[in-house]
Amino acid sequence: MDLKAIDFYYFSGTGNTLLVVKKMQETFKKNGIDVKMHRIENSDPEKVNLNNTIGLGFPVAELSTYEFVWEFIKSLPQSEGTEIFMVDTLGGFSGGIVGHMREIVKKKGYVPIGAKEIIMPVNIFYIPDKEINRIKIKKGLIKAEEYANNLMNGQAEWKKIPVISDALYYTSLLGLKITETRLNQKLLYLSPDKAKCNKCGTCIKLCPIDNIKIGKDEYPENLMHCQYCLRCASFCPKEAIPCKINYKWKTYRAVNANELLI
Ligand SMILES: Cc1cc2nc3c(=O)[nH]c(=O)nc-3n(C[C@H](O)[C@H](O)[C@H](O)COP(=O)(O)O)c2cc1C
């Protein structure tokens, strides 16, 4: 298959997906394919170039992916045969993303040419030690390179398992709805510890959905629409945002904060 120039739209909370999409970009480029990277949180889906191949990269969250990632994909314009592929990164099990997303893009007239789920370190609940994560990343990046090669030689596939795909998708919606509830936002609220926070504003810059603003007391304030991508907690230079759902509040990051903002 002759892939056209690629516009690769991605979101990464703590860096795993960024590493994967960059490895794929490098592999495509080595083969002479032009790849432009776009951060989903900065991109207007209606302005995608339908003459190029579209890539989508994002993490799995709650057996689904973040609401704003779904919104981006659901807002893509109608197309007449634009090729599209997806890659997600996950700790182990994704539920109902792949099949349902295939339906969405297919109904919009895109040609789904490949989907791949790549296991990377878990960034939530229990964070394993650095050596375990290093090995997982190494294996994940080998898979990313293989997948990019498969896309180029026409061996990639994007399948949907009838019934099960949809059942898993609708089950996963429950998790996303629970995240949205005010009670949950209060319980898991990622709020800065004012004794540690130096008001540097890193969390505000990193939040993909503008859920953090400067409060009246000049400390960051969570506006209670958090989707739990964990960027603010993971990259706070003062470790001032305790991630209460993680064992011992330990955080994970695969890259430096500035790499997420390029
Ligand atoms: C809120 C949240 C929910 C998650 N849910 C799942 C899940 O349902 N299944 C899974 O395999 N991994 C899950 N993970 C782990 C991430 O998908 C995984 O670590 C991913 O590689 C993170 O990518 P990123 O660093 O680009 O954000 C979850 C992570 C977060 C923060």
PDB file of C-alpha atoms and ligand atoms in Angstrom:
ATOM      1  CA  MET A   1       0.000   0.000   0.000  1.00  0.00           C
ATOM      2  CA  ASP A   2       1.283   3.480  -0.832  1.00  0.00           C
ATOM      3  CA  LEU A   3       0.599   5.590   2.208  1.00  0.00           C
ATOM      4  CA  LYS A   4       0.073   9.275   1.530  1.00  0.00           C
ATOM      5  CA  ALA A   5       1.509  11.981   3.745  1.00  0.00           C
ATOM      6  CA  ILE A   6       0.246  11.410   7.274  1.00  0.00           C
ATOM      7  CA  ASP A   7      -1.383  13.834   9.682  1.00  0.00           C
ATOM      8  CA  PHE A   8      -0.973  12.125  13.039  1.00  0.00           C
ATOM      9  CA  TYR A   9      -3.352  13.395  15.727  1.00  0.00           C
ATOM     10  CA  TYR A  10      -2.470  12.216  19.220  1.00  0.00           C
ATOM     11  CA  PHE A  11      -3.012  12.773  22.894  1.00  0.00           C
ATOM     12  CA  SER A  12      -0.716  11.537  25.633  1.00  0.00           C
ATOM     13  CA  GLY A  13      -1.329  12.014  29.345  1.00  0.00           C
ATOM     14  CA  THR A  14       1.933  10.788  30.844  1.00  0.00           C
ATOM     15  CA  GLY A  15       4.102  10.180  27.772  1.00  0.00           C
ATOM     16  CA  ASN A  16       3.563   6.526  26.763  1.00  0.00           C
ATOM     17  CA  THR A  17       1.461   7.374  23.735  1.00  0.00           C
ATOM     18  CA  LEU A  18       3.872  10.146  22.789  1.00  0.00           C
ATOM     19  CA  LEU A  19       6.762   7.648  22.711  1.00  0.00           C
ATOM     20  CA  VAL A  20       4.723   5.262  20.551  1.00  0.00           C
ATOM     21  CA  VAL A  21       3.562   7.856  18.028  1.00  0.00           C
ATOM     22  CA  LYS A  22       7.080   9.298  17.779  1.00  0.00           C
ATOM     23  CA  LYS A  23       8.504   5.826  17.063  1.00  0.00           C
ATOM     24  CA  MET A  24       5.875   5.358  14.357  1.00  0.00           C
ATOM     25  CA  GLN A  25       6.647   8.813  12.931  1.00  0.00           C
ATOM     26  CA  GLU A  26      10.371   7.931  12.821  1.00  0.00           C
ATOM     27  CA  THR A  27       9.612   4.631  11.024  1.00  0.00           C
ATOM     28  CA  PHE A  28       7.370   6.303   8.446  1.00  0.00           C
ATOM     29  CA  LYS A  29       9.931   9.035   7.851  1.00  0.00           C
ATOM     30  CA  LYS A  30      12.728   6.505   7.300  1.00  0.00           C
ATOM     31  CA  ASN A  31      10.578   5.197   4.469  1.00  0.00           C
ATOM     32  CA  GLY A  32      10.120   8.598   2.914  1.00  0.00           C
ATOM     33  CA  ILE A  33       6.612   9.301   4.203  1.00  0.00           C
ATOM     34  CA  ASP A  34       5.989  12.835   5.393  1.00  0.00           C
ATOM     35  CA  VAL A  35       4.364  12.860   8.852  1.00  0.00           C
ATOM     36  CA  LYS A  36       3.014  15.904  10.622  1.00  0.00           C
ATOM     37  CA  MET A  37       2.230  15.530  14.317  1.00  0.00           C
ATOM     38  CA  HIS A  38      -0.745  17.336  15.853  1.00  0.00           C
ATOM     39  CA  ARG A  39      -1.818  17.442  19.491  1.00  0.00           C
ATOM     40  CA  ILE A  40      -5.510  16.539  19.701  1.00  0.00           C
ATOM     41  CA  GLU A  41      -6.108  19.116  22.422  1.00  0.00           C
ATOM     42  CA  ASN A  42      -4.933  21.894  20.062  1.00  0.00           C
ATOM     43  CA  SER A  43      -6.547  20.690  16.870  1.00  0.00           C
ATOM     44  CA  ASP A  44      -9.796  21.431  15.147  1.00  0.00           C
ATOM     45  CA  PRO A  45     -11.174  18.134  13.775  1.00  0.00           C
ATOM     46  CA  GLU A  46     -13.124  19.969  11.111  1.00  0.00           C
ATOM     47  CA  LYS A  47      -9.881  21.268   9.611  1.00  0.00           C
ATOM     48  CA  VAL A  48      -8.170  17.916   8.977  1.00  0.00           C
ATOM     49  CA  ASN A  49      -6.707  17.537   5.499  1.00  0.00           C
ATOM     50  CA  LEU A  50      -8.791  14.825   3.872  1.00  0.00           C
ATOM     51  CA  ASN A  51      -6.188  14.379   1.118  1.00  0.00           C
ATOM     52  CA  ASN A  52      -3.706  12.951   3.616  1.00  0.00           C
ATOM     53  CA  THR A  53      -3.821   9.731   5.618  1.00  0.00           C
ATOM     54  CA  ILE A  54      -5.083  10.405   9.153  1.00  0.00           C
ATOM     55  CA  GLY A  55      -3.457   8.765  12.188  1.00  0.00           C
ATOM     56  CA  LEU A  56      -5.028   8.714  15.655  1.00  0.00           C
ATOM     57  CA  GLY A  57      -3.067   7.948  18.837  1.00  0.00           C
ATOM     58  CA  PHE A  58      -4.357   8.033  22.429  1.00  0.00           C
ATOM     59  CA  PRO A  59      -4.252   6.192  25.766  1.00  0.00           C
ATOM     60  CA  VAL A  60      -6.892   3.803  27.043  1.00  0.00           C
ATOM     61  CA  ALA A  61      -8.771   5.120  30.069  1.00  0.00           C
ATOM     62  CA  GLU A  62     -11.517   3.310  31.949  1.00  0.00           C
ATOM     63  CA  LEU A  63     -11.844   0.632  29.287  1.00  0.00           C
ATOM     64  CA  SER A  64     -12.404   3.479  26.839  1.00  0.00           C
ATOM     65  CA  THR A  65     -10.538   6.708  26.171  1.00  0.00           C
ATOM     66  CA  TYR A  66     -10.959  10.266  27.373  1.00  0.00           C
ATOM     67  CA  GLU A  67     -14.179  12.075  26.470  1.00  0.00           C
ATOM     68  CA  PHE A  68     -12.312  14.853  24.649  1.00  0.00           C
ATOM     69  CA  VAL A  69     -10.552  12.265  22.467  1.00  0.00           C
ATOM     70  CA  TRP A  70     -13.904  10.699  21.544  1.00  0.00           C
ATOM     71  CA  GLU A  71     -15.273  14.177  20.836  1.00  0.00           C
ATOM     72  CA  PHE A  72     -12.395  14.892  18.454  1.00  0.00           C
ATOM     73  CA  ILE A  73     -12.972  11.657  16.562  1.00  0.00           C
ATOM     74  CA  LYS A  74     -16.740  12.032  16.495  1.00  0.00           C
ATOM     75  CA  SER A  75     -16.314  15.573  15.111  1.00  0.00           C
ATOM     76  CA  LEU A  76     -14.147  14.577  12.133  1.00  0.00           C
ATOM     77  CA  PRO A  77     -15.743  15.765   8.890  1.00  0.00           C
ATOM     78  CA  GLN A  78     -17.394  13.476   6.340  1.00  0.00           C
ATOM     79  CA  SER A  79     -14.878  12.076   3.891  1.00  0.00           C
ATOM     80  CA  GLU A  80     -14.894  10.202   0.611  1.00  0.00           C
ATOM     81  CA  GLY A  81     -12.303   7.531   1.206  1.00  0.00           C
ATOM     82  CA  THR A  82      -9.603   9.166   3.371  1.00  0.00           C
ATOM     83  CA  GLU A  83      -7.418   6.440   4.867  1.00  0.00           C
ATOM     84  CA  ILE A  84      -7.329   6.371   8.655  1.00  0.00           C
ATOM     85  CA  PHE A  85      -5.529   4.284  11.277  1.00  0.00           C
ATOM     86  CA  MET A  86      -5.427   4.226  15.080  1.00  0.00           C
ATOM     87  CA  VAL A  87      -3.041   3.201  17.813  1.00  0.00           C
ATOM     88  CA  ASP A  88      -3.744   3.178  21.525  1.00  0.00           C
ATOM     89  CA  THR A  89      -1.524   2.465  24.504  1.00  0.00           C
ATOM     90  CA  LEU A  90      -2.759   0.619  27.542  1.00  0.00           C
ATOM     91  CA  GLY A  91      -1.840  -1.264  30.675  1.00  0.00           C
ATOM     92  CA  GLY A  92      -3.596  -4.479  29.694  1.00  0.00           C
ATOM     93  CA  PHE A  93      -7.222  -4.370  28.570  1.00  0.00           C
ATOM     94  CA  SER A  94      -9.038  -1.750  26.526  1.00  0.00           C
ATOM     95  CA  GLY A  95     -12.631  -2.933  26.328  1.00  0.00           C
ATOM     96  CA  GLY A  96     -14.656  -1.485  23.523  1.00  0.00           C
ATOM     97  CA  ILE A  97     -12.596   1.125  21.738  1.00  0.00           C
ATOM     98  CA  VAL A  98     -11.349  -0.443  18.539  1.00  0.00           C
ATOM     99  CA  GLY A  99     -14.566  -1.835  17.054  1.00  0.00           C
ATOM    100  CA  HIS A 100     -16.732   1.121  17.980  1.00  0.00           C
ATOM    101  CA  MET A 101     -14.241   3.647  16.645  1.00  0.00           C
ATOM    102  CA  ARG A 102     -14.057   1.712  13.396  1.00  0.00           C
ATOM    103  CA  GLU A 103     -17.828   2.065  13.024  1.00  0.00           C
ATOM    104  CA  ILE A 104     -17.676   5.816  13.664  1.00  0.00           C
ATOM    105  CA  VAL A 105     -14.986   6.554  11.082  1.00  0.00           C
ATOM    106  CA  LYS A 106     -16.429   4.129   8.539  1.00  0.00           C
ATOM    107  CA  LYS A 107     -19.864   5.783   8.738  1.00  0.00           C
ATOM    108  CA  LYS A 108     -18.132   9.090   8.024  1.00  0.00           C
ATOM    109  CA  GLY A 109     -16.679   7.694   4.799  1.00  0.00           C
ATOM    110  CA  TYR A 110     -13.096   6.975   5.938  1.00  0.00           C
ATOM    111  CA  VAL A 111     -11.237   3.798   5.024  1.00  0.00           C
ATOM    112  CA  PRO A 112      -9.995   2.165   8.261  1.00  0.00           C
ATOM    113  CA  ILE A 113      -6.592   0.682   7.363  1.00  0.00           C
ATOM    114  CA  GLY A 114      -5.250  -0.392  10.741  1.00  0.00           C
ATOM    115  CA  ALA A 115      -5.734  -0.500  14.494  1.00  0.00           C
ATOM    116  CA  LYS A 116      -3.209  -1.542  17.098  1.00  0.00           C
ATOM    117  CA  GLU A 117      -3.194  -1.639  20.885  1.00  0.00           C
ATOM    118  CA  ILE A 118       0.253  -1.434  22.432  1.00  0.00           C
ATOM    119  CA  ILE A 119       0.929  -2.404  26.037  1.00  0.00           C
ATOM    120  CA  MET A 120       3.020   0.184  27.859  1.00  0.00           C
ATOM    121  CA  PRO A 121       3.631   0.819  31.570  1.00  0.00           C
ATOM    122  CA  VAL A 122       0.545   1.313  33.698  1.00  0.00           C
ATOM    123  CA  ASN A 123       0.362   4.942  34.834  1.00  0.00           C
ATOM    124  CA  ILE A 124      -2.356   4.534  37.439  1.00  0.00           C
ATOM    125  CA  PHE A 125      -3.132   2.653  40.703  1.00  0.00           C
ATOM    126  CA  TYR A 126       0.139   0.753  41.149  1.00  0.00           C
ATOM    127  CA  ILE A 127       3.261   2.062  39.432  1.00  0.00           C
ATOM    128  CA  PRO A 128       5.903  -0.647  38.996  1.00  0.00           C
ATOM    129  CA  ASP A 129       9.599   0.100  39.405  1.00  0.00           C
ATOM    130  CA  LYS A 130      11.674   1.788  36.709  1.00  0.00           C
ATOM    131  CA  GLU A 131      13.335  -1.383  35.371  1.00  0.00           C
ATOM    132  CA  ILE A 132       9.980  -3.133  34.759  1.00  0.00           C
ATOM    133  CA  ASN A 133       8.724  -0.014  32.996  1.00  0.00           C
ATOM    134  CA  ARG A 134      11.892   0.272  30.913  1.00  0.00           C
ATOM    135  CA  ILE A 135      11.442  -3.276  29.576  1.00  0.00           C
ATOM    136  CA  LYS A 136       7.744  -2.656  28.813  1.00  0.00           C
ATOM    137  CA  ILE A 137       8.580   0.530  26.928  1.00  0.00           C
ATOM    138  CA  LYS A 138      11.276  -1.267  24.929  1.00  0.00           C
ATOM    139  CA  LYS A 139       8.815  -4.012  23.903  1.00  0.00           C
ATOM    140  CA  GLY A 140       6.088  -1.454  23.192  1.00  0.00           C
ATOM    141  CA  LEU A 141       8.318   0.535  20.872  1.00  0.00           C
ATOM    142  CA  ILE A 142       9.281  -2.610  18.938  1.00  0.00           C
ATOM    143  CA  LYS A 143       5.539  -3.219  18.419  1.00  0.00           C
ATOM    144  CA  ALA A 144       5.058   0.418  17.319  1.00  0.00           C
ATOM    145  CA  GLU A 145       7.768   0.035  14.685  1.00  0.00           C
ATOM    146  CA  GLU A 146       6.292  -3.274  13.467  1.00  0.00           C
ATOM    147  CA  TYR A 147       2.861  -1.697  13.245  1.00  0.00           C
ATOM    148  CA  ALA A 148       4.112   1.261  11.215  1.00  0.00           C
ATOM    149  CA  ASN A 149       5.817  -1.199   8.852  1.00  0.00           C
ATOM    150  CA  ASN A 150       2.589  -3.229   8.580  1.00  0.00           C
ATOM    151  CA  LEU A 151       0.658  -0.078   7.723  1.00  0.00           C
ATOM    152  CA  MET A 152       3.145   0.705   4.981  1.00  0.00           C
ATOM    153  CA  ASN A 153       3.118  -2.767   3.477  1.00  0.00           C
ATOM    154  CA  GLY A 154      -0.657  -3.170   3.672  1.00  0.00           C
ATOM    155  CA  GLN A 155      -0.625  -5.879   6.339  1.00  0.00           C
ATOM    156  CA  ALA A 156      -2.374  -3.931   9.079  1.00  0.00           C
ATOM    157  CA  GLU A 157      -6.077  -4.458   9.817  1.00  0.00           C
ATOM    158  CA  TRP A 158      -8.800  -2.652  11.718  1.00  0.00           C
ATOM    159  CA  LYS A 159     -11.446  -5.175  12.698  1.00  0.00           C
ATOM    160  CA  LYS A 160     -14.676  -5.104  14.592  1.00  0.00           C
ATOM    161  CA  ILE A 161     -15.963  -8.095  16.530  1.00  0.00           C
ATOM    162  CA  PRO A 162     -19.749  -8.049  16.039  1.00  0.00           C
ATOM    163  CA  VAL A 163     -21.870  -7.512  19.189  1.00  0.00           C
ATOM    164  CA  ILE A 164     -18.965  -7.853  21.650  1.00  0.00           C
ATOM    165  CA  SER A 165     -17.292  -4.624  20.446  1.00  0.00           C
ATOM    166  CA  ASP A 166     -20.451  -2.591  20.971  1.00  0.00           C
ATOM    167  CA  ALA A 167     -21.340  -4.296  24.262  1.00  0.00           C
ATOM    168  CA  LEU A 168     -17.878  -3.452  25.637  1.00  0.00           C
ATOM    169  CA  TYR A 169     -18.140   0.132  24.384  1.00  0.00           C
ATOM    170  CA  TYR A 170     -21.488   0.758  26.066  1.00  0.00           C
ATOM    171  CA  THR A 171     -20.253  -0.857  29.294  1.00  0.00           C
ATOM    172  CA  SER A 172     -17.215   1.412  29.300  1.00  0.00           C
ATOM    173  CA  LEU A 173     -19.434   4.509  29.033  1.00  0.00           C
ATOM    174  CA  LEU A 174     -20.477   3.846  32.613  1.00  0.00           C
ATOM    175  CA  GLY A 175     -16.902   4.396  33.823  1.00  0.00           C
ATOM    176  CA  LEU A 176     -16.666   7.703  31.955  1.00  0.00           C
ATOM    177  CA  LYS A 177     -19.994   8.843  33.394  1.00  0.00           C
ATOM    178  CA  ILE A 178     -18.847   7.988  36.935  1.00  0.00           C
ATOM    179  CA  THR A 179     -15.686  10.069  36.392  1.00  0.00           C
ATOM    180  CA  GLU A 180     -17.851  13.056  35.484  1.00  0.00           C
ATOM    181  CA  THR A 181     -19.954  12.926  38.640  1.00  0.00           C
ATOM    182  CA  ARG A 182     -19.420  15.667  41.154  1.00  0.00           C
ATOM    183  CA  LEU A 183     -19.035  13.142  43.976  1.00  0.00           C
ATOM    184  CA  ASN A 184     -16.223  11.408  42.126  1.00  0.00           C
ATOM    185  CA  GLN A 185     -14.585  14.712  41.274  1.00  0.00           C
ATOM    186  CA  LYS A 186     -14.674  15.613  44.952  1.00  0.00           C
ATOM    187  CA  LEU A 187     -13.369  12.249  46.131  1.00  0.00           C
ATOM    188  CA  LEU A 188     -10.507  12.029  43.643  1.00  0.00           C
ATOM    189  CA  TYR A 189     -10.038  15.762  43.224  1.00  0.00           C
ATOM    190  CA  LEU A 190      -6.463  16.473  42.059  1.00  0.00           C
ATOM    191  CA  SER A 191      -5.924  19.582  44.150  1.00  0.00           C
ATOM    192  CA  PRO A 192      -2.547  21.157  44.910  1.00  0.00           C
ATOM    193  CA  ASP A 193      -1.064  20.958  48.338  1.00  0.00           C
ATOM    194  CA  LYS A 194      -0.529  24.640  49.013  1.00  0.00           C
ATOM    195  CA  ALA A 195       2.398  23.917  51.318  1.00  0.00           C
ATOM    196  CA  LYS A 196       4.288  22.461  48.332  1.00  0.00           C
ATOM    197  CA  CYS A 197       2.879  24.381  45.323  1.00  0.00           C
ATOM    198  CA  ASN A 198       5.108  27.221  44.080  1.00  0.00           C
ATOM    199  CA  LYS A 199       2.413  28.592  41.737  1.00  0.00           C
ATOM    200  CA  CYS A 200       4.572  27.825  38.658  1.00  0.00           C
ATOM    201  CA  GLY A 201       1.505  27.159  36.479  1.00  0.00           C
ATOM    202  CA  THR A 202       2.839  23.923  34.916  1.00  0.00           C
ATOM    203  CA  CYS A 203      -0.429  22.129  35.708  1.00  0.00           C
ATOM    204  CA  ILE A 204      -2.433  24.890  34.024  1.00  0.00           C
ATOM    205  CA  LYS A 205      -0.303  24.710  30.866  1.00  0.00           C
ATOM    206  CA  LEU A 206      -0.523  20.919  30.728  1.00  0.00           C
ATOM    207  CA  CYS A 207      -4.237  20.363  31.337  1.00  0.00           C
ATOM    208  CA  PRO A 208      -5.674  19.381  27.941  1.00  0.00           C
ATOM    209  CA  ILE A 209      -9.195  20.525  28.747  1.00  0.00           C
ATOM    210  CA  ASP A 210      -8.520  23.805  30.594  1.00  0.00           C
ATOM    211  CA  ASN A 211      -9.851  22.364  33.813  1.00  0.00           C
ATOM    212  CA  ILE A 212      -7.302  24.206  35.971  1.00  0.00           C
ATOM    213  CA  LYS A 213      -7.199  27.948  36.486  1.00  0.00           C
ATOM    214  CA  ILE A 214      -5.547  30.349  38.887  1.00  0.00           C
ATOM    215  CA  GLY A 215      -7.776  30.724  41.931  1.00  0.00           C
ATOM    216  CA  LYS A 216      -8.394  33.901  43.928  1.00  0.00           C
ATOM    217  CA  ASP A 217      -5.533  32.964  46.253  1.00  0.00           C
ATOM    218  CA  GLU A 218      -3.214  32.575  43.186  1.00  0.00           C
ATOM    219  CA  TYR A 219      -2.993  28.816  43.650  1.00  0.00           C
ATOM    220  CA  PRO A 220      -4.252  26.508  40.883  1.00  0.00           C
ATOM    221  CA  GLU A 221      -7.884  25.588  41.194  1.00  0.00           C
ATOM    222  CA  ASN A 222      -9.531  22.438  39.772  1.00  0.00           C
ATOM    223  CA  LEU A 223     -12.781  23.333  37.981  1.00  0.00           C
ATOM    224  CA  MET A 224     -14.178  19.836  38.631  1.00  0.00           C
ATOM    225  CA  HIS A 225     -14.401  18.615  35.042  1.00  0.00           C
ATOM    226  CA  CYS A 226     -11.227  16.546  35.360  1.00  0.00           C
ATOM    227  CA  GLN A 227     -10.990  13.542  33.014  1.00  0.00           C
ATOM    228  CA  TYR A 228      -8.026  12.051  34.923  1.00  0.00           C
ATOM    229  CA  CYS A 229      -5.321  12.017  32.266  1.00  0.00           C
ATOM    230  CA  LEU A 230      -2.950  12.515  35.238  1.00  0.00           C
ATOM    231  CA  ARG A 231      -0.758  15.092  33.553  1.00  0.00           C
ATOM    232  CA  CYS A 232      -1.039  17.659  36.360  1.00  0.00           C
ATOM    233  CA  ALA A 233      -0.193  15.155  39.087  1.00  0.00           C
ATOM    234  CA  SER A 234       2.555  13.396  37.119  1.00  0.00           C
ATOM    235  CA  PHE A 235       4.452  16.465  35.951  1.00  0.00           C
ATOM    236  CA  CYS A 236       4.082  18.850  38.876  1.00  0.00           C
ATOM    237  CA  PRO A 237       7.736  19.807  39.567  1.00  0.00           C
ATOM    238  CA  LYS A 238       6.988  20.108  43.273  1.00  0.00           C
ATOM    239  CA  GLU A 239       4.942  16.883  43.494  1.00  0.00           C
ATOM    240  CA  ALA A 240       2.283  19.101  44.971  1.00  0.00           C
ATOM    241  CA  ILE A 241      -0.722  17.378  43.375  1.00  0.00           C
ATOM    242  CA  PRO A 242      -1.283  14.118  45.206  1.00  0.00           C
ATOM    243  CA  CYS A 243      -2.796  11.397  43.071  1.00  0.00           C
ATOM    244  CA  LYS A 244      -5.026   9.759  45.637  1.00  0.00           C
ATOM    245  CA  ILE A 245      -5.967   6.809  43.445  1.00  0.00           C
ATOM    246  CA  ASN A 246      -2.350   5.691  43.064  1.00  0.00           C
ATOM    247  CA  TYR A 247      -0.725   3.374  45.597  1.00  0.00           C
ATOM    248  CA  LYS A 248       1.312   5.574  47.955  1.00  0.00           C
ATOM    249  CA  TRP A 249       0.418   8.508  45.635  1.00  0.00           C
ATOM    250  CA  LYS A 250       3.366   7.527  43.446  1.00  0.00           C
ATOM    251  CA  THR A 251       3.212   9.010  39.927  1.00  0.00           C
ATOM    252  CA  TYR A 252       4.492   7.889  36.526  1.00  0.00           C
ATOM    253  CA  ARG A 253       5.868   9.762  33.559  1.00  0.00           C
ATOM    254  CA  ALA A 254       7.634   8.524  30.445  1.00  0.00           C
ATOM    255  CA  VAL A 255       8.846  11.900  29.104  1.00  0.00           C
ATOM    256  CA  ASN A 256       9.520  15.430  30.347  1.00  0.00           C
ATOM    257  CA  ALA A 257       6.681  17.922  30.602  1.00  0.00           C
ATOM    258  CA  ASN A 258       7.992  20.148  27.783  1.00  0.00           C
ATOM    259  CA  GLU A 259       7.906  17.233  25.301  1.00  0.00           C
ATOM    260  CA  LEU A 260       4.134  17.051  25.731  1.00  0.00           C
ATOM    261  CA  LEU A 261       3.732  20.667  24.702  1.00  0.00           C
ATOM    262  CA  ILE A 262       5.727  20.579  21.440  1.00  0.00           C
TER     263      ILE A 262
HETATM  264  C1  LIG B   1      -7.780   7.227  34.386  1.00  0.00           C
HETATM  265  C2  LIG B   1      -7.028   6.085  33.749  1.00  0.00           C
HETATM  266  C3  LIG B   1      -7.706   4.946  33.392  1.00  0.00           C
HETATM  267  C4  LIG B   1      -7.022   3.881  32.796  1.00  0.00           C
HETATM  268  N1  LIG B   1      -7.738   2.793  32.394  1.00  0.00           N
HETATM  269  C5  LIG B   1      -7.115   1.770  31.784  1.00  0.00           C
HETATM  270  C6  LIG B   1      -7.880   0.664  31.322  1.00  0.00           C
HETATM  271  O1  LIG B   1      -9.102   0.622  31.412  1.00  0.00           O
HETATM  272  N2  LIG B   1      -7.218  -0.363  30.739  1.00  0.00           N
HETATM  273  C7  LIG B   1      -5.861  -0.359  30.600  1.00  0.00           C
HETATM  274  O2  LIG B   1      -5.335  -1.328  30.080  1.00  0.00           O
HETATM  275  N3  LIG B   1      -5.104   0.695  31.013  1.00  0.00           N
HETATM  276  C8  LIG B   1      -5.703   1.760  31.594  1.00  0.00           C
HETATM  277  N4  LIG B   1      -4.970   2.850  32.010  1.00  0.00           N
HETATM  278  C9  LIG B   1      -3.507   2.846  31.799  1.00  0.00           C
HETATM  279  C10 LIG B   1      -3.116   3.647  30.562  1.00  0.00           C
HETATM  280  O3  LIG B   1      -3.946   3.320  29.463  1.00  0.00           O
HETATM  281  C11 LIG B   1      -1.672   3.378  30.109  1.00  0.00           C
HETATM  282  O4  LIG B   1      -0.743   3.501  31.134  1.00  0.00           O
HETATM  283  C12 LIG B   1      -1.333   4.308  28.931  1.00  0.00           C
HETATM  284  O5  LIG B   1      -0.187   3.810  28.277  1.00  0.00           O
HETATM  285  C13 LIG B   1      -1.063   5.745  29.365  1.00  0.00           C
HETATM  286  O6  LIG B   1      -0.724   6.503  28.220  1.00  0.00           O
HETATM  287  P1  LIG B   1      -0.190   7.995  28.300  1.00  0.00           P
HETATM  288  O7  LIG B   1       1.110   7.961  29.089  1.00  0.00           O
HETATM  289  O8  LIG B   1       0.040   8.391  26.888  1.00  0.00           O
HETATM  290  O9  LIG B   1      -1.215   8.797  28.989  1.00  0.00           O
HETATM  291  C14 LIG B   1      -5.612   3.934  32.593  1.00  0.00           C
HETATM  292  C15 LIG B   1      -4.935   5.106  32.969  1.00  0.00           C
HETATM  293  C16 LIG B   1      -5.628   6.173  33.538  1.00  0.00           C
HETATM  294  C17 LIG B   1      -4.873   7.426  33.916  1.00  0.00           C
END
